[in-house]
mmCIF file of C-alpha atoms in Angstrom:
data_model
loop_
_atom_site.group_PDB
_atom_site.id
_atom_site.type_symbol
_atom_site.label_atom_id
_atom_site.label_comp_id
_atom_site.label_asym_id
_atom_site.label_seq_id
_atom_site.Cartn_x
_atom_site.Cartn_y
_atom_site.Cartn_z
ATOM 1 C CA SER A 18 0.000 0.000 0.000
ATOM 2 C CA GLN A 19 1.215 3.496 -0.781
ATOM 3 C CA GLN A 20 -0.342 5.086 2.191
ATOM 4 C CA GLY A 21 0.700 5.679 5.725
ATOM 5 C CA GLU A 22 -1.783 5.674 8.513
ATOM 6 C CA GLU A 23 -3.536 8.516 10.235
ATOM 7 C CA ASP A 24 -5.534 8.572 13.390
ATOM 8 C CA PRO A 25 -8.111 9.273 14.263
ATOM 9 C CA GLN A 26 -9.981 8.590 11.036
ATOM 10 C CA ALA A 27 -12.610 11.058 12.166
ATOM 11 C CA LEU A 28 -12.702 13.677 14.876
ATOM 12 C CA SER A 29 -15.629 15.772 16.114
ATOM 13 C CA ILE A 30 -14.993 18.665 18.486
ATOM 14 C CA GLN A 31 -16.579 21.875 19.693
ATOM 15 C CA GLU A 32 -15.503 25.244 18.394
ATOM 16 C CA GLY A 33 -12.667 26.601 20.516
ATOM 17 C CA GLU A 34 -11.233 23.193 21.379
ATOM 18 C CA ASN A 35 -7.922 21.914 20.069
ATOM 19 C CA ALA A 36 -7.719 19.171 17.464
ATOM 20 C CA THR A 37 -4.811 16.752 17.242
ATOM 21 C CA MET A 38 -4.230 14.433 14.307
ATOM 22 C CA ASN A 39 -1.492 11.843 14.058
ATOM 23 C CA CYS A 40 0.250 10.365 11.066
ATOM 24 C CA SER A 41 2.661 7.488 10.593
ATOM 25 C CA TYR A 42 4.663 6.791 7.461
ATOM 26 C CA LYS A 43 6.674 3.896 6.160
ATOM 27 C CA THR A 44 9.881 5.082 4.527
ATOM 28 C CA SER A 45 12.705 7.527 5.128
ATOM 29 C CA ILE A 46 11.656 11.034 4.194
ATOM 30 C CA ASN A 47 13.037 14.409 3.212
ATOM 31 C CA ASN A 48 9.984 16.338 4.347
ATOM 32 C CA LEU A 49 6.583 15.755 5.848
ATOM 33 C CA GLN A 50 3.740 17.957 4.706
ATOM 34 C CA TRP A 51 0.169 18.518 5.824
ATOM 35 C CA TYR A 52 -2.693 19.347 3.484
ATOM 36 C CA ARG A 53 -6.301 20.285 3.949
ATOM 37 C CA GLN A 54 -9.194 19.336 1.680
ATOM 38 C CA ASN A 55 -12.620 20.837 1.890
ATOM 39 C CA SER A 56 -15.411 18.599 0.666
ATOM 40 C CA GLY A 57 -15.433 18.329 -3.103
ATOM 41 C CA ARG A 58 -12.351 20.496 -3.547
ATOM 42 C CA GLY A 59 -8.672 20.083 -4.262
ATOM 43 C CA LEU A 60 -5.989 19.954 -1.598
ATOM 44 C CA VAL A 61 -4.415 23.028 -0.070
ATOM 45 C CA HIS A 62 -0.928 23.000 1.428
ATOM 46 C CA LEU A 63 -0.785 23.907 5.124
ATOM 47 C CA ILE A 64 2.730 23.374 6.391
ATOM 48 C CA LEU A 65 5.975 21.544 5.632
ATOM 49 C CA ILE A 66 8.420 20.222 8.190
ATOM 50 C CA ARG A 67 11.861 19.008 7.157
ATOM 51 C CA SER A 68 13.333 15.754 8.393
ATOM 52 C CA ASN A 69 15.884 17.592 10.539
ATOM 53 C CA GLU A 70 13.203 19.636 12.278
ATOM 54 C CA ARG A 71 11.200 18.477 15.287
ATOM 55 C CA GLU A 72 8.538 21.134 15.572
ATOM 56 C CA LYS A 73 7.111 23.910 13.462
ATOM 57 C CA HIS A 74 4.422 26.521 13.978
ATOM 58 C CA SER A 75 2.261 28.463 11.572
ATOM 59 C CA GLY A 76 -0.548 30.544 13.033
ATOM 60 C CA ARG A 77 -2.877 28.158 14.856
ATOM 61 C CA LEU A 78 -1.054 25.133 13.468
ATOM 62 C CA ARG A 79 1.666 23.214 15.260
ATOM 63 C CA VAL A 80 3.376 20.262 13.628
ATOM 64 C CA THR A 81 5.772 17.831 15.251
ATOM 65 C CA LEU A 82 7.928 15.214 13.600
ATOM 66 C CA ASP A 83 9.607 12.168 15.140
ATOM 67 C CA THR A 84 11.698 10.483 12.475
ATOM 68 C CA SER A 85 12.752 7.686 14.836
ATOM 69 C CA LYS A 86 9.116 6.660 15.152
ATOM 70 C CA LYS A 87 8.231 7.707 11.600
ATOM 71 C CA SER A 88 5.365 9.770 12.916
ATOM 72 C CA SER A 89 4.035 13.307 12.857
ATOM 73 C CA SER A 90 1.212 15.190 14.509
ATOM 74 C CA LEU A 91 -0.808 18.235 13.546
ATOM 75 C CA LEU A 92 -2.372 20.351 16.253
ATOM 76 C CA ILE A 93 -4.974 22.967 15.411
ATOM 77 C CA THR A 94 -5.572 25.273 18.346
ATOM 78 C CA ALA A 95 -8.750 27.203 19.085
ATOM 79 C CA SER A 96 -10.626 25.448 16.302
ATOM 80 C CA ARG A 97 -13.306 27.150 14.265
ATOM 81 C CA ALA A 98 -16.256 25.788 12.326
ATOM 82 C CA ALA A 99 -14.388 26.790 9.162
ATOM 83 C CA ASP A 100 -11.654 24.287 10.059
ATOM 84 C CA THR A 101 -14.082 21.484 9.188
ATOM 85 C CA ALA A 102 -12.303 19.528 6.452
ATOM 86 C CA SER A 103 -10.189 16.464 5.818
ATOM 87 C CA TYR A 104 -6.533 16.697 6.746
ATOM 88 C CA PHE A 105 -3.821 14.618 5.105
ATOM 89 C CA CYS A 106 -0.194 14.129 5.915
ATOM 90 C CA ALA A 107 2.095 13.600 2.939
ATOM 91 C CA ALA A 108 5.555 12.089 3.022
ATOM 92 C CA ASP A 109 8.220 13.144 0.542
ATOM 93 C CA GLN A 110 10.279 10.016 0.159
ATOM 94 C CA ALA A 111 14.027 10.339 0.589
ATOM 95 C CA GLY A 112 15.916 9.828 -2.643
ATOM 96 C CA GLY A 113 12.766 10.120 -4.698
ATOM 97 C CA PHE A 114 10.492 12.622 -6.332
ATOM 98 C CA LYS A 115 7.069 11.531 -5.236
ATOM 99 C CA THR A 116 4.789 12.431 -2.375
ATOM 100 C CA ILE A 117 2.736 9.739 -0.681
ATOM 101 C CA PHE A 118 -0.398 10.693 1.218
ATOM 102 C CA GLY A 119 -1.712 9.269 4.459
ATOM 103 C CA ALA A 120 -5.235 7.998 4.944
ATOM 104 C CA GLY A 121 -6.497 11.314 6.276
ATOM 105 C CA THR A 122 -8.484 12.555 9.246
ATOM 106 C CA ARG A 123 -11.946 14.004 8.795
ATOM 107 C CA LEU A 124 -12.374 16.863 11.250
ATOM 108 C CA PHE A 125 -15.766 18.252 12.123
ATOM 109 C CA VAL A 126 -15.900 21.379 14.264
ATOM 110 C CA LYS A 127 -19.284 22.127 15.761
ATOM 111 C CA ALA A 128 -20.268 25.742 16.213
ATOM 112 C CA SER B 15 2.532 29.445 -6.165
ATOM 113 C CA ALA B 16 0.748 27.866 -9.085
ATOM 114 C CA VAL B 17 -2.884 27.660 -10.113
ATOM 115 C CA ILE B 18 -3.916 24.380 -11.663
ATOM 116 C CA SER B 19 -6.995 24.058 -13.839
ATOM 117 C CA GLN B 20 -8.537 20.729 -14.674
ATOM 118 C CA LYS B 21 -11.264 19.837 -17.071
ATOM 119 C CA PRO B 22 -13.739 18.346 -17.166
ATOM 120 C CA SER B 23 -14.697 18.955 -13.556
ATOM 121 C CA ARG B 24 -17.065 16.007 -13.745
ATOM 122 C CA ASP B 25 -18.375 13.571 -16.284
ATOM 123 C CA ILE B 26 -20.616 10.552 -16.544
ATOM 124 C CA CYS B 27 -19.369 7.950 -18.985
ATOM 125 C CA GLN B 28 -20.450 4.637 -20.370
ATOM 126 C CA ARG B 29 -18.597 1.425 -19.698
ATOM 127 C CA GLY B 30 -15.981 0.663 -22.337
ATOM 128 C CA THR B 31 -15.379 4.244 -23.406
ATOM 129 C CA SER B 32 -12.344 6.435 -22.695
ATOM 130 C CA LEU B 33 -12.082 9.900 -21.202
ATOM 131 C CA THR B 34 -9.207 12.364 -21.321
ATOM 132 C CA ILE B 35 -8.683 14.780 -18.461
ATOM 133 C CA GLN B 36 -6.688 17.930 -19.117
ATOM 134 C CA CYS B 37 -4.508 19.747 -16.620
ATOM 135 C CA GLN B 38 -3.164 23.255 -17.205
ATOM 136 C CA VAL B 39 -0.776 25.067 -14.875
ATOM 137 C CA ASP B 40 -0.475 28.846 -14.958
ATOM 138 C CA SER B 41 3.277 28.768 -14.387
ATOM 139 C CA GLN B 42 6.078 26.361 -15.025
ATOM 140 C CA VAL B 43 6.353 23.495 -12.610
ATOM 141 C CA THR B 44 9.104 20.922 -12.538
ATOM 142 C CA MET B 45 7.001 18.033 -11.387
ATOM 143 C CA MET B 46 3.490 17.012 -12.369
ATOM 144 C CA PHE B 47 1.594 14.124 -10.850
ATOM 145 C CA TRP B 48 -1.732 12.398 -11.272
ATOM 146 C CA TYR B 49 -3.574 11.042 -8.247
ATOM 147 C CA ARG B 50 -6.799 9.109 -7.830
ATOM 148 C CA GLN B 51 -9.104 9.614 -4.856
ATOM 149 C CA GLN B 52 -12.127 7.508 -4.056
ATOM 150 C CA PRO B 53 -14.820 9.569 -2.312
ATOM 151 C CA GLY B 54 -14.004 9.880 1.362
ATOM 152 C CA GLN B 55 -10.616 8.231 0.902
ATOM 153 C CA SER B 56 -7.022 9.320 0.549
ATOM 154 C CA LEU B 57 -5.029 9.997 -2.576
ATOM 155 C CA THR B 58 -3.267 7.250 -4.488
ATOM 156 C CA LEU B 59 -0.470 8.239 -6.826
ATOM 157 C CA ILE B 60 -1.078 6.987 -10.352
ATOM 158 C CA ALA B 61 2.018 8.309 -12.074
ATOM 159 C CA THR B 62 4.551 11.077 -12.469
ATOM 160 C CA ALA B 63 4.081 12.931 -15.743
ATOM 161 C CA ASN B 64 7.453 13.515 -17.379
ATOM 162 C CA GLN B 65 7.886 16.242 -19.944
ATOM 163 C CA GLY B 66 8.454 14.825 -23.400
ATOM 164 C CA SER B 67 8.835 11.244 -22.280
ATOM 165 C CA GLU B 68 6.824 8.348 -20.924
ATOM 166 C CA ALA B 69 5.239 8.781 -17.523
ATOM 167 C CA THR B 70 6.515 6.866 -14.507
ATOM 168 C CA TYR B 71 3.735 4.641 -13.204
ATOM 169 C CA GLU B 72 3.179 3.371 -9.698
ATOM 170 C CA SER B 73 2.551 -0.237 -8.892
ATOM 171 C CA GLY B 74 -0.912 -1.258 -9.991
ATOM 172 C CA PHE B 75 -1.197 1.337 -12.739
ATOM 173 C CA VAL B 76 -0.223 0.716 -16.369
ATOM 174 C CA ILE B 77 0.201 2.866 -19.423
ATOM 175 C CA ASP B 78 -2.367 1.009 -21.479
ATOM 176 C CA LYS B 79 -5.065 1.820 -18.955
ATOM 177 C CA PHE B 80 -3.903 5.315 -17.981
ATOM 178 C CA PRO B 81 -1.930 6.873 -20.830
ATOM 179 C CA ILE B 82 -0.427 10.195 -19.803
ATOM 180 C CA SER B 83 1.076 12.954 -21.893
ATOM 181 C CA ARG B 84 3.067 15.997 -20.904
ATOM 182 C CA PRO B 85 4.152 17.868 -24.024
ATOM 183 C CA ASN B 86 5.462 20.892 -22.096
ATOM 184 C CA LEU B 87 6.048 22.151 -18.566
ATOM 185 C CA THR B 88 2.542 23.530 -18.056
ATOM 186 C CA PHE B 89 0.195 20.961 -19.590
ATOM 187 C CA SER B 90 -0.616 17.301 -19.056
ATOM 188 C CA THR B 91 -3.394 14.892 -19.902
ATOM 189 C CA LEU B 92 -4.558 11.671 -18.298
ATOM 190 C CA THR B 93 -6.731 9.268 -20.242
ATOM 191 C CA VAL B 94 -8.790 6.632 -18.488
ATOM 192 C CA SER B 95 -9.189 3.915 -21.103
ATOM 193 C CA ASN B 96 -11.825 1.230 -21.536
ATOM 194 C CA MET B 97 -13.603 2.411 -18.419
ATOM 195 C CA SER B 98 -15.460 0.203 -15.984
ATOM 196 C CA PRO B 99 -17.517 1.207 -12.919
ATOM 197 C CA GLU B 100 -14.406 0.523 -10.793
ATOM 198 C CA ASP B 101 -12.785 3.548 -12.434
ATOM 199 C CA SER B 102 -15.387 5.839 -10.902
ATOM 200 C CA SER B 103 -13.311 8.175 -8.808
ATOM 201 C CA ILE B 104 -11.904 11.667 -8.488
ATOM 202 C CA TYR B 105 -8.750 12.249 -10.509
ATOM 203 C CA LEU B 106 -6.455 15.007 -9.299
ATOM 204 C CA CYS B 107 -3.627 16.726 -11.100
ATOM 205 C CA SER B 108 -0.865 18.296 -9.051
ATOM 206 C CA GLY B 109 2.310 20.197 -9.732
ATOM 207 C CA GLY B 110 5.387 21.150 -7.787
ATOM 208 C CA THR B 111 8.546 23.112 -8.303
ATOM 209 C CA GLY B 112 10.937 20.513 -6.992
ATOM 210 C CA PRO B 113 11.316 17.230 -5.146
ATOM 211 C CA GLY B 114 9.861 17.387 -1.681
ATOM 212 C CA GLY B 115 8.301 20.778 -2.156
ATOM 213 C CA GLU B 116 4.786 22.039 -1.836
ATOM 214 C CA LEU B 117 2.310 20.539 -4.262
ATOM 215 C CA PHE B 118 -0.437 22.559 -5.891
ATOM 216 C CA PHE B 119 -3.654 20.787 -6.772
ATOM 217 C CA GLY B 120 -6.413 21.188 -9.256
ATOM 218 C CA GLU B 121 -10.005 20.925 -8.123
ATOM 219 C CA GLY B 122 -10.215 17.398 -9.450
ATOM 220 C CA SER B 123 -12.243 15.626 -12.100
ATOM 221 C CA ARG B 124 -15.075 13.520 -10.746
ATOM 222 C CA LEU B 125 -15.679 10.570 -13.025
ATOM 223 C CA THR B 126 -18.710 8.287 -12.850
ATOM 224 C CA VAL B 127 -18.801 5.210 -15.034
ATOM 225 C CA LEU B 128 -22.139 3.533 -15.597
#
């Protein structure tokens, strides 16, 4: 299978709460990226973390990377109803040119 | 950044026919990829579209079924040949400016095969 795993598969929270999504991947990577997809739309890039980085912030987003465990997490703080979407991690394989996507987490933020 | 346009955005096709999806990028990108996404599922990489040469296919995808062209840096096509209902899916074109960089995505082409 191409894909890594993400958990949870689905997450429902109240507006204002934090949302944490986890991702595991299978191969050595150069970078790990996170994307968002609104229903019926294409994917939008959120953040990229390099293999030599452990944590990165962008606005309300915080990403961590543990290359020894081949895992990453995305934290969205102070969630909003507009954050409702599917979130995918994507691993850029070391020594290659392709990006492999995880299974995705469907986030639903209730107003 | 790059803006990627795909067409058609959706189509309903008959079994046994073929459909070509076009992907146009508004600026030059080094890499172009084609992904397939079943509704509610993740993306599966079909192939890397190489300019002026044969595409590089992933395991489980073959050129006879999914011929791909990329005549220049800003345009690519994916054909889904001899379609069956199992080919019903969303097909996404993406482009990037280098290995391991941000990918830009089209809105996808939703294909239904009857």
